[in-house]
Amino acid sequence: MAFEQVEESPRSLSSTALRFILLATLLLLWGTSLAIYRLFFSPLSKFPGPKLAAVTGWVETYHDVFRGGQLIFKLGEWHEEYGPIVRINPWEVHIADPDFVQVLFASNSQFDKKIEWKYRTGIPHSSFDTIEHQHHRMRRSAVAPFFSKQKILGITDFISQKAQRLCDRLETEFAGSGRPAILNNCFTAMTFDVITHYAFARSFEYMEDPNFEAPFTNAAKELATTLHTMGHFPWLLSLLQGLPQKWSVAMNPAMGAIFGFHGEIEDQIRAIKSGSNDAHKDVEHKTVFSELLNSDLPTEEKAVERLKHEGKPTHLHTQNTTLTCPGGSIVAGGVETTSTALSKATFYVLENPAIATRLRAELDSVFPDPRITPSLATLEALPYLSAIVNETLRITIGISSRTARKSRKAPIIFKDIIIPAGADFSMTAYYTHTDPRIWDKPHEFVPERWLGKALAKNDEPLSKYLVAFSKGPRMCLGINLARAELYIGMAVVFRRLELELFETGRAAVEMKADYFIPFPDRATKGVRVLVK
Ligand code: HEM
């Protein structure tokens, strides 16, 4: 018996070892063949770029997940080394030729989005994260009328009231006190109240918080830093979906605000569906959900589960509800992008007294009573204010993540480049907006470039290269609202208040990491001002 055991043991050990070696060899063979295929036979093999990035997506993961939103800067280094078109992973090329905007953002394009990103913001059923072109078109056409210029004109009085209220509070509570106001908080409160009033007839009134704190968006911003992780490891999302709500709140108490809001939105959709909704009784316009539910969308597109993705901030679902992070849906798209643009615009104007003086002089000419805001049309007709709005959109890069698309059937032809059908291709607004072939002093805030003919260095109109809201079928749905808030916000603040920057330098406004939206240095306290 003992003799048999001694004989069997080495035999079973060696067969385990053999199996292991076989498996390792197969894996090695598979990995090597895949690497050889990707390097030499893939349809993208002829494109230049780092070899390791062509072989594996882990290079992107390393820069975005482990180095924290740093791929955006790596892209610039790669373009310097390899030229205007670079293969950045096995499936995608990135383009840094500003004229490619005509292809990427063509109004008649029928591109799909990148399938791998469908779940990274947690709203896979929203228009924003709808991958396929036709499907996106159907969903978007149902919600687009709600954000038309005409409809937005109907809430400019509300935006103006909020901007005036902000100035009232800054004058009475901060002026002469030596206490700095954090403009990021002020404008977040303002834009949050505006979008929640407009879309859901339920303004959160964060403007009335003593410090303009918006717990909802603070939590959302924190969660934005998980965006790359969710994109690269989607299974983590499923894991989080299983978490009970109370665990999330215990980990981050600010989540309570988010869960409460999500509950309200779901109730609102159900109430509209059952005909018992009274959410818009106090406002003149409909809510975004009444618009969607009364649209021609097929029944399955009107399901509560689908609609809540349209209206809610982007989120990571947990059991019965969601965790939130900013991104492209109506609330998140409508808050952080616009409030950041407003605070950065104020910073750049205050940083340069000549710009502030010229802006104030222009505003005085149409804005005699500082408490009575002129119409949006009057403000939009002001050349210098318009130049400031455009320059703000250029330099602040509302969405920093690259815009990636795929042409399913036909190859993309641009100059002497052919991008094969089925490959992902992308551009990054940060590079389009700072390309020295187009812009003079690209890293400086120069509103004057938008005055007169406003031509690029290559004599094309500058507006051709301003892609802050993207262009084409996927362009920002909230562009009219965002522009109205920028015009009204800047005009009211600079007409009413004398502000001075308080311990605020470029670190407060310049991008240090890309988490879909640009993040400044973690240590910065935001754009802080003293009210004189
Ligand atoms: C300065 C402010 C803003 C900037 C720079 C901005 C930028 C953008 C960009 C670049 C996109 C396209 C993203 C992509 O293709 O992946 C987008 C989409 C979107 N934005 Fe904005 N946005 C701003 C304000 C707003 C506002 C106020 C809203 C509120 C309604 C909003 C709602 C949306 C929505 C819903 C989408 C998805 C559209 C679709 O896929 O059909 N955005 N935004």
Coordinates of C-alpha atoms and ligand atoms in Angstrom, one line a residue:
M1 CA 0.0 0.0 0.0
A2 CA 2.8 2.4 1.1
F3 CA 4.8 1.3 -1.9
E4 CA 1.9 2.1 -4.2
Q5 CA 1.5 5.6 -2.6
V6 CA 5.2 6.4 -3.1
E7 CA 4.9 5.5 -6.8
E8 CA 1.7 7.4 -7.4
S9 CA 2.7 10.7 -5.8
P10 CA 5.5 11.7 -8.2
R11 CA 3.3 10.6 -11.2
S12 CA 0.3 12.8 -10.1
L13 CA 2.7 15.7 -9.3
S14 CA 4.3 15.5 -12.7
S15 CA 0.9 15.3 -14.5
T16 CA -0.2 18.5 -12.6
A17 CA 3.0 20.2 -13.5
L18 CA 2.6 19.0 -17.1
R19 CA -0.9 20.4 -17.2
F20 CA 0.3 23.7 -15.8
I21 CA 3.2 23.9 -18.3
L22 CA 0.7 23.0 -21.1
L23 CA -1.6 25.8 -20.0
A24 CA 1.2 28.3 -19.6
T25 CA 2.5 27.4 -23.1
L26 CA -0.9 27.7 -24.6
L27 CA -1.4 31.1 -22.9
L28 CA 2.0 32.2 -24.1
L29 CA 1.3 31.1 -27.6
W30 CA -2.1 32.8 -27.6
G31 CA -0.5 36.0 -26.2
T32 CA 2.3 35.9 -28.7
S33 CA 0.0 35.3 -31.6
L34 CA -2.3 38.1 -30.5
A35 CA 0.7 40.4 -30.1
I36 CA 2.0 39.4 -33.6
Y37 CA -1.4 39.8 -35.1
R38 CA -1.9 43.3 -33.5
L39 CA 1.5 44.5 -34.4
F40 CA 1.7 43.2 -38.0
F41 CA -1.6 42.0 -39.3
S42 CA -4.3 44.1 -37.6
P43 CA -6.0 46.7 -39.9
L44 CA -4.4 49.3 -37.7
S45 CA -0.9 47.9 -37.9
K46 CA 0.4 50.5 -40.3
F47 CA -0.4 53.4 -37.9
P48 CA 2.5 54.7 -35.9
G49 CA 2.5 54.7 -32.1
P50 CA 4.1 53.0 -29.1
K51 CA 4.4 49.3 -29.8
L52 CA 3.3 48.3 -26.3
A53 CA 0.1 50.3 -26.7
A54 CA -0.6 48.6 -30.0
V55 CA -0.3 45.2 -28.3
T56 CA -2.4 45.8 -25.2
G57 CA -5.0 48.1 -23.7
W58 CA -3.2 47.9 -20.4
V59 CA -1.1 50.9 -21.4
E60 CA -4.2 53.1 -21.5
T61 CA -5.4 51.5 -18.2
Y62 CA -2.0 52.3 -16.6
H63 CA -2.1 56.0 -17.5
D64 CA -5.8 56.5 -16.8
V65 CA -6.5 54.3 -13.8
F66 CA -3.2 53.8 -12.0
R67 CA -1.7 57.3 -12.8
G68 CA -5.1 59.0 -12.4
G69 CA -6.4 60.6 -15.5
Q70 CA -3.0 61.1 -17.1
L71 CA -3.6 59.5 -20.6
I72 CA -4.6 62.9 -21.9
F73 CA -1.1 64.3 -21.4
K74 CA 0.5 61.1 -22.7
L75 CA -1.4 61.6 -25.9
G76 CA 0.4 64.9 -26.5
E77 CA 3.8 63.3 -25.9
W78 CA 2.9 60.5 -28.4
H79 CA 1.8 63.0 -31.0
E80 CA 5.1 64.9 -30.7
E81 CA 7.0 61.6 -31.2
Y82 CA 4.8 59.9 -33.8
G83 CA 3.0 62.6 -35.7
P84 CA -0.7 63.7 -36.1
I85 CA -2.2 60.2 -36.1
V86 CA -1.2 57.7 -33.4
R87 CA -2.4 54.3 -32.6
I88 CA -3.2 54.6 -28.9
N89 CA -4.5 51.1 -28.2
P90 CA -5.0 47.9 -30.2
W91 CA -8.4 49.2 -31.6
E92 CA -8.1 53.0 -31.8
V93 CA -6.2 55.8 -33.5
H94 CA -6.1 59.3 -32.1
I95 CA -5.9 62.3 -34.4
A96 CA -4.3 65.7 -33.6
D97 CA -4.9 67.4 -36.9
P98 CA -7.4 70.2 -36.3
D99 CA -9.0 69.8 -39.8
F100 CA -10.1 66.3 -38.8
V101 CA -12.9 68.1 -36.9
Q102 CA -14.8 68.3 -40.2
V103 CA -14.8 64.5 -40.4
L104 CA -15.3 63.6 -36.7
F105 CA -18.1 66.2 -36.2
A106 CA -19.7 66.2 -39.7
S107 CA -23.4 67.0 -39.4
N108 CA -24.4 64.1 -41.6
S109 CA -22.1 61.6 -40.0
Q110 CA -23.6 58.3 -38.8
F111 CA -20.9 57.1 -36.4
D112 CA -21.3 54.9 -33.4
K113 CA -19.8 55.6 -30.0
K114 CA -17.2 53.3 -28.4
I115 CA -18.9 50.2 -27.0
E116 CA -16.3 49.8 -24.2
W117 CA -17.5 53.1 -22.7
K118 CA -21.1 52.2 -22.6
Y119 CA -21.1 51.4 -18.9
R120 CA -18.4 53.7 -17.6
T121 CA -20.8 56.5 -16.5
G122 CA -23.5 54.0 -15.4
I123 CA -26.3 55.4 -17.6
P124 CA -26.2 53.0 -20.6
H125 CA -29.8 53.7 -21.6
S126 CA -29.4 57.5 -21.8
S127 CA -29.0 59.3 -25.2
F128 CA -25.5 60.2 -24.2
D129 CA -24.4 56.6 -23.8
T130 CA -26.4 55.1 -26.7
I131 CA -23.8 53.4 -28.9
E132 CA -25.6 52.9 -32.2
H133 CA -26.2 56.0 -34.4
Q134 CA -29.8 55.4 -35.4
H135 CA -30.9 54.4 -31.9
H136 CA -29.2 57.5 -30.5
R137 CA -31.0 59.6 -33.2
M138 CA -34.4 58.3 -32.1
R139 CA -33.8 58.9 -28.4
R140 CA -32.3 62.3 -28.9
S141 CA -35.0 63.6 -31.2
A142 CA -37.5 63.0 -28.4
V143 CA -35.7 65.1 -25.8
A144 CA -34.1 67.7 -28.1
P145 CA -37.1 70.1 -28.5
F146 CA -37.1 70.5 -24.7
F147 CA -33.7 72.3 -25.0
S148 CA -34.4 74.3 -28.2
K149 CA -33.3 78.0 -28.2
Q150 CA -37.0 79.0 -28.2
K151 CA -37.7 77.0 -25.0
I152 CA -34.6 78.2 -23.3
L153 CA -35.6 81.8 -23.9
G154 CA -38.5 81.0 -21.7
I155 CA -36.3 80.5 -18.6
T156 CA -33.8 83.3 -19.1
D157 CA -35.8 85.3 -16.4
F158 CA -35.3 82.5 -14.0
I159 CA -31.5 82.3 -14.8
S160 CA -31.3 86.1 -14.3
Q161 CA -33.1 85.9 -11.0
K162 CA -30.6 83.3 -9.8
A163 CA -27.6 85.4 -11.0
Q164 CA -29.1 88.5 -9.3
R165 CA -29.7 86.6 -6.1
L166 CA -26.1 85.4 -6.1
C167 CA -25.0 89.0 -6.3
D168 CA -27.4 90.1 -3.6
R169 CA -25.9 87.5 -1.3
L170 CA -22.3 88.2 -2.2
E171 CA -23.0 91.9 -1.6
T172 CA -24.7 91.6 1.7
E173 CA -22.8 88.6 3.2
F174 CA -19.3 88.9 1.8
A175 CA -18.7 92.5 0.7
G176 CA -16.1 94.2 2.9
S177 CA -15.9 91.2 5.3
G178 CA -12.5 89.9 4.2
R179 CA -14.2 86.5 3.8
P180 CA -13.5 85.0 0.4
A181 CA -16.3 83.5 -1.6
I182 CA -15.6 80.3 -3.5
L183 CA -17.0 80.9 -7.0
N184 CA -17.0 77.2 -8.0
N185 CA -19.6 76.6 -5.2
C186 CA -21.6 79.8 -6.1
F187 CA -21.9 78.9 -9.7
T188 CA -22.5 75.2 -9.1
A189 CA -25.4 76.2 -6.8
M190 CA -26.7 78.5 -9.5
T191 CA -26.5 76.1 -12.4
F192 CA -27.9 73.2 -10.3
D193 CA -30.9 75.2 -9.2
V194 CA -31.5 76.2 -12.8
I195 CA -31.3 72.8 -14.4
T196 CA -33.4 71.1 -11.7
H197 CA -36.0 73.8 -11.9
Y198 CA -36.1 73.6 -15.7
A199 CA -35.9 69.8 -16.2
F200 CA -37.8 68.5 -13.2
A201 CA -39.7 71.5 -11.8
R202 CA -37.9 70.9 -8.5
S203 CA -35.2 73.4 -7.8
F204 CA -32.9 72.3 -5.1
E205 CA -32.3 75.9 -3.8
Y206 CA -28.7 75.3 -3.2
M207 CA -28.3 79.0 -3.7
E208 CA -29.8 79.5 -0.3
D209 CA -27.2 77.3 1.5
P210 CA -25.0 79.5 3.7
N211 CA -21.9 78.5 1.9
F212 CA -23.5 77.7 -1.5
E213 CA -22.6 74.0 -0.7
A214 CA -24.2 71.5 -3.1
P215 CA -23.7 68.1 -1.4
F216 CA -25.1 66.4 -4.4
T217 CA -22.5 67.7 -6.8
N218 CA -19.6 67.3 -4.4
A219 CA -20.4 63.6 -4.1
A220 CA -20.8 63.4 -7.8
K221 CA -17.4 65.0 -8.4
E222 CA -15.7 62.5 -6.1
L223 CA -17.3 59.7 -8.0
A224 CA -16.1 61.1 -11.3
T225 CA -12.7 59.9 -10.3
T226 CA -13.9 56.3 -10.6
L227 CA -14.9 56.8 -14.3
H228 CA -11.8 55.3 -15.8
T229 CA -11.8 52.4 -13.4
M230 CA -15.4 51.6 -14.4
G231 CA -14.5 51.9 -18.1
H232 CA -11.6 49.6 -17.8
F233 CA -13.0 47.1 -15.3
P234 CA -16.8 47.0 -16.0
W235 CA -17.2 44.0 -13.7
L236 CA -16.6 46.3 -10.8
L237 CA -19.8 48.1 -11.7
S238 CA -21.8 44.9 -11.4
L239 CA -20.2 44.4 -8.0
L240 CA -21.3 47.9 -6.9
Q241 CA -24.7 47.3 -8.2
G242 CA -25.1 44.6 -5.5
L243 CA -24.2 47.0 -2.7
P244 CA -27.1 48.0 -0.4
Q245 CA -27.8 51.7 -0.4
K246 CA -27.1 52.2 3.3
W247 CA -23.5 50.9 2.7
S248 CA -22.9 53.6 0.1
V249 CA -24.3 56.3 2.5
A250 CA -22.1 55.0 5.3
M251 CA -19.1 55.2 3.0
N252 CA -20.0 58.7 1.8
P253 CA -22.8 60.5 3.7
A254 CA -23.3 62.9 0.8
M255 CA -24.7 60.0 -1.2
G256 CA -27.9 60.5 0.9
A257 CA -28.7 63.7 -1.2
I258 CA -28.1 61.7 -4.4
F259 CA -30.4 58.8 -3.4
G260 CA -33.1 61.2 -2.3
F261 CA -33.0 63.0 -5.6
H262 CA -33.0 59.8 -7.6
G263 CA -36.1 58.6 -5.6
E264 CA -37.9 61.8 -6.5
I265 CA -37.1 61.5 -10.2
E266 CA -38.4 57.9 -10.3
D267 CA -41.6 59.0 -8.4
Q268 CA -42.0 61.9 -10.9
I269 CA -41.8 59.6 -13.9
R270 CA -44.3 57.2 -12.4
A271 CA -46.6 60.0 -11.5
I272 CA -46.6 61.5 -15.0
K273 CA -47.2 58.0 -16.4
S274 CA -50.2 57.5 -14.1
G275 CA -51.5 60.9 -14.8
S276 CA -51.2 62.1 -11.2
N277 CA -48.2 64.3 -11.7
D278 CA -48.3 67.8 -10.4
A279 CA -44.6 68.5 -10.6
H280 CA -45.0 71.3 -13.0
K281 CA -47.9 73.0 -11.3
D282 CA -45.7 75.9 -10.1
V283 CA -43.9 76.4 -13.4
E284 CA -45.0 77.4 -16.9
H285 CA -43.0 74.8 -18.7
K286 CA -43.3 71.0 -18.8
T287 CA -40.7 68.7 -17.2
V288 CA -38.3 66.8 -19.3
F289 CA -40.2 63.6 -18.5
S290 CA -43.5 64.9 -19.7
E291 CA -41.8 65.9 -22.9
L292 CA -40.4 62.4 -23.3
L293 CA -43.5 60.5 -22.3
N294 CA -45.6 62.6 -24.7
S295 CA -43.1 62.0 -27.5
D296 CA -43.4 59.5 -30.4
L297 CA -40.9 57.2 -28.7
P298 CA -41.9 53.5 -28.8
T299 CA -43.4 52.2 -25.5
E300 CA -40.3 50.3 -24.4
E301 CA -38.3 53.5 -24.7
K302 CA -40.7 55.1 -22.2
A303 CA -40.1 52.6 -19.4
V304 CA -39.2 54.1 -16.1
E305 CA -35.9 52.2 -16.0
R306 CA -34.9 53.7 -19.4
L307 CA -36.2 57.3 -18.7
K308 CA -34.4 57.6 -15.4
H309 CA -31.1 57.2 -17.2
E310 CA -32.0 60.2 -19.5
G311 CA -32.7 62.6 -16.7
K312 CA -30.4 61.5 -13.9
P313 CA -26.8 62.4 -13.4
T314 CA -24.5 59.6 -14.5
H315 CA -24.2 57.1 -11.8
L316 CA -23.0 53.7 -10.7
H317 CA -26.1 51.7 -9.9
T318 CA -26.4 50.1 -6.5
Q319 CA -29.2 48.0 -5.3
N320 CA -32.5 49.7 -6.2
T321 CA -30.8 53.0 -6.9
T322 CA -27.6 54.6 -8.0
L323 CA -24.3 56.1 -7.1
T324 CA -23.7 59.2 -9.1
C325 CA -20.8 60.8 -11.0
P326 CA -20.7 63.6 -13.4
G327 CA -20.9 63.0 -17.1
G328 CA -23.3 63.6 -20.0
S329 CA -26.8 63.2 -18.7
I330 CA -29.0 66.2 -18.1
V331 CA -28.2 67.1 -14.5
A332 CA -24.5 66.2 -14.6
G333 CA -24.0 67.6 -18.1
G334 CA -25.8 70.7 -17.1
V335 CA -24.0 71.6 -13.9
E336 CA -20.3 71.0 -13.6
T337 CA -19.4 72.0 -17.2
T338 CA -21.3 75.3 -17.0
S339 CA -20.4 76.2 -13.4
T340 CA -16.7 75.5 -14.1
A341 CA -16.8 77.6 -17.2
L342 CA -18.3 80.5 -15.2
S343 CA -15.8 80.3 -12.4
K344 CA -12.8 80.0 -14.8
A345 CA -14.1 82.8 -17.0
T346 CA -14.3 85.1 -13.9
F347 CA -10.8 84.1 -12.9
Y348 CA -9.3 84.9 -16.3
V349 CA -11.2 88.3 -16.5
L350 CA -10.1 89.3 -13.0
E351 CA -6.5 88.1 -13.7
N352 CA -6.3 90.7 -16.5
P353 CA -7.6 94.1 -15.4
A354 CA -7.7 95.5 -18.9
I355 CA -10.1 92.7 -19.9
A356 CA -12.3 93.5 -16.8
T357 CA -12.3 97.2 -17.6
R358 CA -13.3 96.7 -21.2
L359 CA -16.0 94.2 -20.3
R360 CA -17.5 96.6 -17.7
A361 CA -17.5 99.5 -20.1
E362 CA -19.4 97.4 -22.7
L363 CA -21.9 96.2 -20.1
D364 CA -22.6 99.7 -18.8
S365 CA -23.7 100.7 -22.3
V366 CA -26.7 98.3 -22.3
F367 CA -27.2 97.6 -18.6
P368 CA -28.1 100.9 -17.0
D369 CA -29.8 99.5 -13.9
P370 CA -27.6 96.7 -12.5
R371 CA -30.7 95.0 -11.0
I372 CA -32.6 94.8 -14.3
T373 CA -30.9 92.3 -16.5
P374 CA -31.2 93.1 -20.3
S375 CA -32.6 90.4 -22.6
L376 CA -30.4 87.5 -23.7
A377 CA -30.6 88.9 -27.3
T378 CA -29.2 92.2 -26.1
L379 CA -26.3 90.5 -24.2
E380 CA -25.6 88.2 -27.2
A381 CA -25.2 91.2 -29.4
L382 CA -22.3 92.5 -27.3
P383 CA -19.1 91.8 -29.2
Y384 CA -16.7 91.8 -26.2
L385 CA -18.9 89.7 -23.9
S386 CA -19.4 87.2 -26.8
A387 CA -15.6 87.1 -27.3
I388 CA -15.2 86.3 -23.6
V389 CA -17.8 83.5 -23.8
N390 CA -16.1 82.0 -26.8
E391 CA -12.6 82.3 -25.3
T392 CA -13.8 80.8 -22.1
L393 CA -15.3 77.8 -24.0
R394 CA -12.0 77.4 -25.8
I395 CA -9.6 77.5 -22.9
T396 CA -11.7 75.8 -20.2
I397 CA -12.4 72.5 -22.1
G398 CA -15.7 71.6 -20.6
I399 CA -15.2 67.9 -21.3
S400 CA -11.7 66.7 -21.4
S401 CA -12.2 63.1 -22.3
R402 CA -11.4 62.3 -25.9
T403 CA -14.3 62.1 -28.4
A404 CA -14.2 58.6 -29.8
R405 CA -16.3 57.3 -32.8
K406 CA -16.5 54.3 -35.0
S407 CA -17.6 54.0 -38.6
R408 CA -19.2 50.6 -38.8
K409 CA -19.3 50.0 -42.6
A410 CA -17.3 52.5 -44.6
P411 CA -13.6 53.4 -44.0
I412 CA -12.8 57.0 -43.1
I413 CA -10.7 58.9 -45.6
F414 CA -8.9 62.1 -44.5
K415 CA -6.1 63.6 -46.5
D416 CA -3.8 60.6 -47.2
I417 CA -5.1 58.6 -44.3
I418 CA -7.5 55.7 -44.5
I419 CA -9.0 54.6 -41.2
P420 CA -10.5 51.1 -41.7
A421 CA -14.2 50.5 -41.1
G422 CA -14.8 49.1 -37.6
A423 CA -11.8 50.9 -36.0
D424 CA -12.2 53.5 -33.3
F425 CA -10.9 57.0 -34.0
S426 CA -10.8 59.9 -31.6
M427 CA -9.8 63.5 -31.1
T428 CA -9.4 65.6 -27.9
A429 CA -10.8 69.1 -27.6
Y430 CA -7.8 70.1 -25.4
Y431 CA -5.5 69.6 -28.4
T432 CA -7.8 71.1 -31.0
H433 CA -8.2 74.1 -28.8
T434 CA -4.5 74.7 -28.2
D435 CA -3.1 73.7 -31.5
P436 CA -0.4 76.4 -32.4
R437 CA -1.2 76.0 -36.1
I438 CA -4.6 77.5 -35.4
W439 CA -4.3 79.7 -32.3
D440 CA -1.9 82.5 -31.5
K441 CA -0.7 82.2 -27.8
P442 CA -2.9 79.1 -27.3
H443 CA -2.5 78.9 -23.6
E444 CA -3.4 82.6 -23.0
F445 CA -6.9 84.0 -22.4
V446 CA -7.2 86.4 -25.3
P447 CA -10.9 87.4 -26.0
E448 CA -9.7 89.9 -28.7
R449 CA -9.0 87.0 -31.1
W450 CA -12.8 86.6 -31.4
L451 CA -13.3 90.2 -32.5
G452 CA -13.6 91.3 -36.1
K453 CA -13.0 88.6 -38.7
A454 CA -11.9 86.1 -36.0
L455 CA -9.7 84.1 -38.4
A456 CA -7.4 81.3 -37.4
K457 CA -3.7 81.3 -38.4
N458 CA -4.7 79.3 -41.5
D459 CA -7.3 82.0 -42.5
E460 CA -10.2 79.7 -41.7
P461 CA -12.9 81.0 -39.3
L462 CA -11.9 80.3 -35.7
S463 CA -15.4 79.1 -34.9
K464 CA -14.6 76.0 -37.1
Y465 CA -12.1 74.8 -34.5
L466 CA -14.2 75.6 -31.4
V467 CA -15.6 72.2 -30.4
A468 CA -16.3 72.7 -26.7
F469 CA -19.9 71.5 -27.2
S470 CA -18.8 69.0 -29.9
K471 CA -20.6 69.2 -33.3
G472 CA -22.8 67.0 -35.4
P473 CA -25.4 64.5 -34.4
R474 CA -24.0 64.0 -30.9
M475 CA -23.3 67.7 -30.0
C476 CA -24.2 68.9 -26.6
L477 CA -28.0 68.9 -26.0
G478 CA -27.7 71.7 -23.5
I479 CA -25.8 74.2 -25.6
N480 CA -28.5 76.9 -25.6
L481 CA -29.0 76.6 -21.8
A482 CA -25.2 76.6 -21.2
R483 CA -24.7 79.7 -23.4
A484 CA -27.6 81.5 -21.8
E485 CA -26.1 80.9 -18.3
L486 CA -22.7 82.0 -19.4
Y487 CA -23.9 85.3 -20.9
I488 CA -26.3 86.1 -18.1
G489 CA -24.0 84.9 -15.3
M490 CA -21.0 86.9 -16.6
A491 CA -23.0 90.0 -17.4
V492 CA -24.8 90.2 -14.0
V493 CA -21.7 89.4 -11.9
F494 CA -19.5 91.9 -13.7
R495 CA -22.1 94.6 -13.9
R496 CA -23.0 94.4 -10.2
L497 CA -19.8 93.4 -8.3
E498 CA -16.3 94.6 -7.8
L499 CA -14.3 91.4 -7.2
E500 CA -10.7 90.7 -6.5
L501 CA -9.0 87.3 -6.7
F502 CA -8.1 85.9 -3.3
E503 CA -5.0 83.6 -3.1
T504 CA -6.0 82.1 -6.4
G505 CA -3.5 81.3 -9.2
R506 CA -3.5 79.3 -12.4
A507 CA -3.4 76.1 -10.4
A508 CA -7.1 76.7 -9.6
V509 CA -8.1 76.6 -13.3
E510 CA -5.6 74.5 -15.2
M511 CA -6.2 70.8 -15.9
K512 CA -4.0 68.4 -14.0
A513 CA -6.0 65.2 -14.7
D514 CA -8.8 64.1 -17.0
Y515 CA -11.8 62.4 -15.4
F516 CA -14.2 63.2 -18.3
I517 CA -14.2 66.7 -17.0
P518 CA -10.8 68.4 -16.3
F519 CA -9.7 68.3 -12.7
P520 CA -7.3 71.0 -11.4
D521 CA -4.6 70.4 -8.8
R522 CA -6.2 68.5 -5.9
A523 CA -4.7 71.0 -3.4
T524 CA -6.5 74.0 -5.0
K525 CA -9.3 75.6 -3.0
G526 CA -11.1 76.8 -6.2
V527 CA -11.5 80.3 -7.6
R528 CA -11.8 82.5 -4.5
V529 CA -12.7 86.1 -4.6
L530 CA -13.1 89.0 -2.2
V531 CA -16.2 91.2 -2.8
K532 CA -15.3 94.9 -2.5
Ligands
HEM1 C1 -20.1 74.9 -20.9 C2 -21.0 73.9 -20.7 C3 -21.1 72.6 -21.5 C4 -20.1 72.0 -22.2 C5 -18.7 72.5 -22.5 C6 -20.7 70.8 -22.7 C7 -20.1 69.9 -23.5 C8 -20.7 68.7 -24.1 C9 -20.0 67.9 -25.0 C10 -18.6 68.0 -25.6 C11 -20.9 66.9 -25.3 C12 -20.7 65.7 -26.3 C13 -20.1 64.5 -25.5 C14 -19.8 63.3 -26.4 O1 -19.9 63.3 -27.6 O2 -19.4 62.3 -25.8 C15 -22.1 67.1 -24.6 C16 -23.2 66.3 -24.6 C17 -24.3 66.5 -23.8 N1 -24.5 67.6 -23.0 FE1 -23.3 69.2 -22.7 N2 -22.0 70.7 -22.2 C18 -22.3 71.8 -21.5 C19 -23.5 72.1 -20.9 C20 -24.6 71.3 -20.9 C21 -25.9 71.6 -20.3 C22 -26.2 73.0 -19.6 C23 -26.7 70.5 -20.4 C24 -28.1 70.5 -19.9 C25 -29.0 70.0 -20.4 C26 -25.9 69.5 -21.1 C27 -26.4 68.3 -21.5 C28 -25.8 67.4 -22.4 C29 -26.3 66.2 -22.8 C30 -27.7 65.6 -22.4 C31 -25.4 65.6 -23.7 C32 -25.6 64.3 -24.5 C33 -26.1 64.6 -25.9 C34 -26.3 63.4 -26.8 O3 -25.5 62.4 -26.7 O4 -27.2 63.4 -27.6 N3 -24.7 70.0 -21.4 N4 -21.9 68.3 -23.8

